[in-house]
Amino acid sequence: MTPGMSRRRALAGAAVLGAIPALAACGSADDGADPTTVDPNGTDPASSDGPGGDAAADFASTANIPEGSGVIFADQGVVVTQPTAGQFKGFTNICTHQQCPVTEVTETINCACHGSKFSLEDGSPVEGPASAPLDEITLSIADDSISLA
């Protein structure tokens, strides 16, 4: 404690200094990736494909989209499904009921907010409360790579 400093002021200053590391620990190491994003290729979907590559180009491999189900790519805002072998469909990942992101793909595309379920084939609602289909997103399939068209 320095001359002229009250015990109360010294303790308050120490408390502030002690809180700085704690506040830093509360910070986020968020790299912008949505934790619901599934990247079956094990790569960063926002990374470049190399010199002159398009960062949003190929974000998935057809081999990683299960037949009769699908995968949510939250960073791209798309759900990719494979209703039957070799048939790939893209839909927005936003539920048409109250704009919650869909959370799971099983034999349907599922929204956990209110229980809506959508068809893998055409995005139409198969269980409400949603009454409108998911918007279709055009995909580009080249070899075994999937990108947004």
PDB file of N, CA, C and O in Angstrom, residues 95-97 118 123-125 129-135:
ATOM      1  N   CYS A  95     -35.938 -23.417 -40.808  1.00  0.00           N
ATOM      2  CA  CYS A  95     -37.318 -23.901 -40.757  1.00  0.00           C
ATOM      3  C   CYS A  95     -38.275 -22.797 -41.192  1.00  0.00           C
ATOM      4  O   CYS A  95     -38.100 -21.633 -40.818  1.00  0.00           O
ATOM      5  N   THR A  96     -39.280 -23.170 -41.930  1.00  0.00           N
ATOM      6  CA  THR A  96     -40.252 -22.189 -42.434  1.00  0.00           C
ATOM      7  C   THR A  96     -41.307 -21.810 -41.400  1.00  0.00           C
ATOM      8  O   THR A  96     -42.090 -20.902 -41.639  1.00  0.00           O
ATOM      9  N   HIS A  97     -41.316 -22.454 -40.261  1.00  0.00           N
ATOM     10  CA  HIS A  97     -42.316 -22.135 -39.240  1.00  0.00           C
ATOM     11  C   HIS A  97     -41.978 -20.833 -38.521  1.00  0.00           C
ATOM     12  O   HIS A  97     -42.740 -19.881 -38.595  1.00  0.00           O
ATOM     13  N   PHE A 118     -39.328 -32.323 -42.247  1.00  0.00           N
ATOM     14  CA  PHE A 118     -39.417 -32.062 -43.680  1.00  0.00           C
ATOM     15  C   PHE A 118     -38.891 -33.254 -44.466  1.00  0.00           C
ATOM     16  O   PHE A 118     -37.983 -33.959 -44.037  1.00  0.00           O
ATOM     17  N   GLY A 123     -38.264 -31.321 -49.481  1.00  0.00           N
ATOM     18  CA  GLY A 123     -38.305 -30.306 -48.439  1.00  0.00           C
ATOM     19  C   GLY A 123     -39.697 -29.982 -47.927  1.00  0.00           C
ATOM     20  O   GLY A 123     -39.864 -29.082 -47.114  1.00  0.00           O
ATOM     21  N   SER A 124     -40.702 -30.711 -48.387  1.00  0.00           N
ATOM     22  CA  SER A 124     -42.072 -30.431 -47.950  1.00  0.00           C
ATOM     23  C   SER A 124     -42.258 -30.877 -46.499  1.00  0.00           C
ATOM     24  O   SER A 124     -41.615 -31.822 -46.037  1.00  0.00           O
ATOM     25  N   PRO A 125     -43.141 -30.185 -45.768  1.00  0.00           N
ATOM     26  CA  PRO A 125     -43.366 -30.582 -44.379  1.00  0.00           C
ATOM     27  C   PRO A 125     -44.101 -31.918 -44.309  1.00  0.00           C
ATOM     28  O   PRO A 125     -45.070 -32.133 -45.025  1.00  0.00           O
ATOM     29  N   PRO A 129     -45.475 -27.994 -36.832  1.00  0.00           N
ATOM     30  CA  PRO A 129     -46.386 -26.950 -37.270  1.00  0.00           C
ATOM     31  C   PRO A 129     -46.029 -26.260 -38.586  1.00  0.00           C
ATOM     32  O   PRO A 129     -46.847 -25.515 -39.115  1.00  0.00           O
ATOM     33  N   ALA A 130     -44.843 -26.463 -39.124  1.00  0.00           N
ATOM     34  CA  ALA A 130     -44.509 -25.821 -40.409  1.00  0.00           C
ATOM     35  C   ALA A 130     -45.489 -26.284 -41.478  1.00  0.00           C
ATOM     36  O   ALA A 130     -45.836 -27.462 -41.555  1.00  0.00           O
ATOM     37  N   SER A 131     -45.924 -25.333 -42.317  1.00  0.00           N
ATOM     38  CA  SER A 131     -46.853 -25.689 -43.393  1.00  0.00           C
ATOM     39  C   SER A 131     -46.255 -25.416 -44.771  1.00  0.00           C
ATOM     40  O   SER A 131     -46.817 -25.839 -45.771  1.00  0.00           O
ATOM     41  N   ALA A 132     -45.124 -24.740 -44.822  1.00  0.00           N
ATOM     42  CA  ALA A 132     -44.458 -24.445 -46.097  1.00  0.00           C
ATOM     43  C   ALA A 132     -43.178 -25.268 -46.198  1.00  0.00           C
ATOM     44  O   ALA A 132     -42.533 -25.570 -45.187  1.00  0.00           O
ATOM     45  N   PRO A 133     -42.781 -25.649 -47.420  1.00  0.00           N
ATOM     46  CA  PRO A 133     -41.557 -26.437 -47.595  1.00  0.00           C
ATOM     47  C   PRO A 133     -40.295 -25.606 -47.368  1.00  0.00           C
ATOM     48  O   PRO A 133     -40.322 -24.375 -47.448  1.00  0.00           O
ATOM     49  N   LEU A 134     -39.202 -26.297 -47.097  1.00  0.00           N
ATOM     50  CA  LEU A 134     -37.906 -25.641 -47.053  1.00  0.00           C
ATOM     51  C   LEU A 134     -37.565 -25.171 -48.462  1.00  0.00           C
ATOM     52  O   LEU A 134     -37.900 -25.849 -49.441  1.00  0.00           O
ATOM     53  N   ASP A 135     -36.917 -24.023 -48.570  1.00  0.00           N
ATOM     54  CA  ASP A 135     -36.499 -23.544 -49.888  1.00  0.00           C
ATOM     55  C   ASP A 135     -35.425 -24.468 -50.438  1.00  0.00           C
ATOM     56  O   ASP A 135     -34.490 -24.851 -49.724  1.00  0.00           O
TER      57      ASP A 135
END
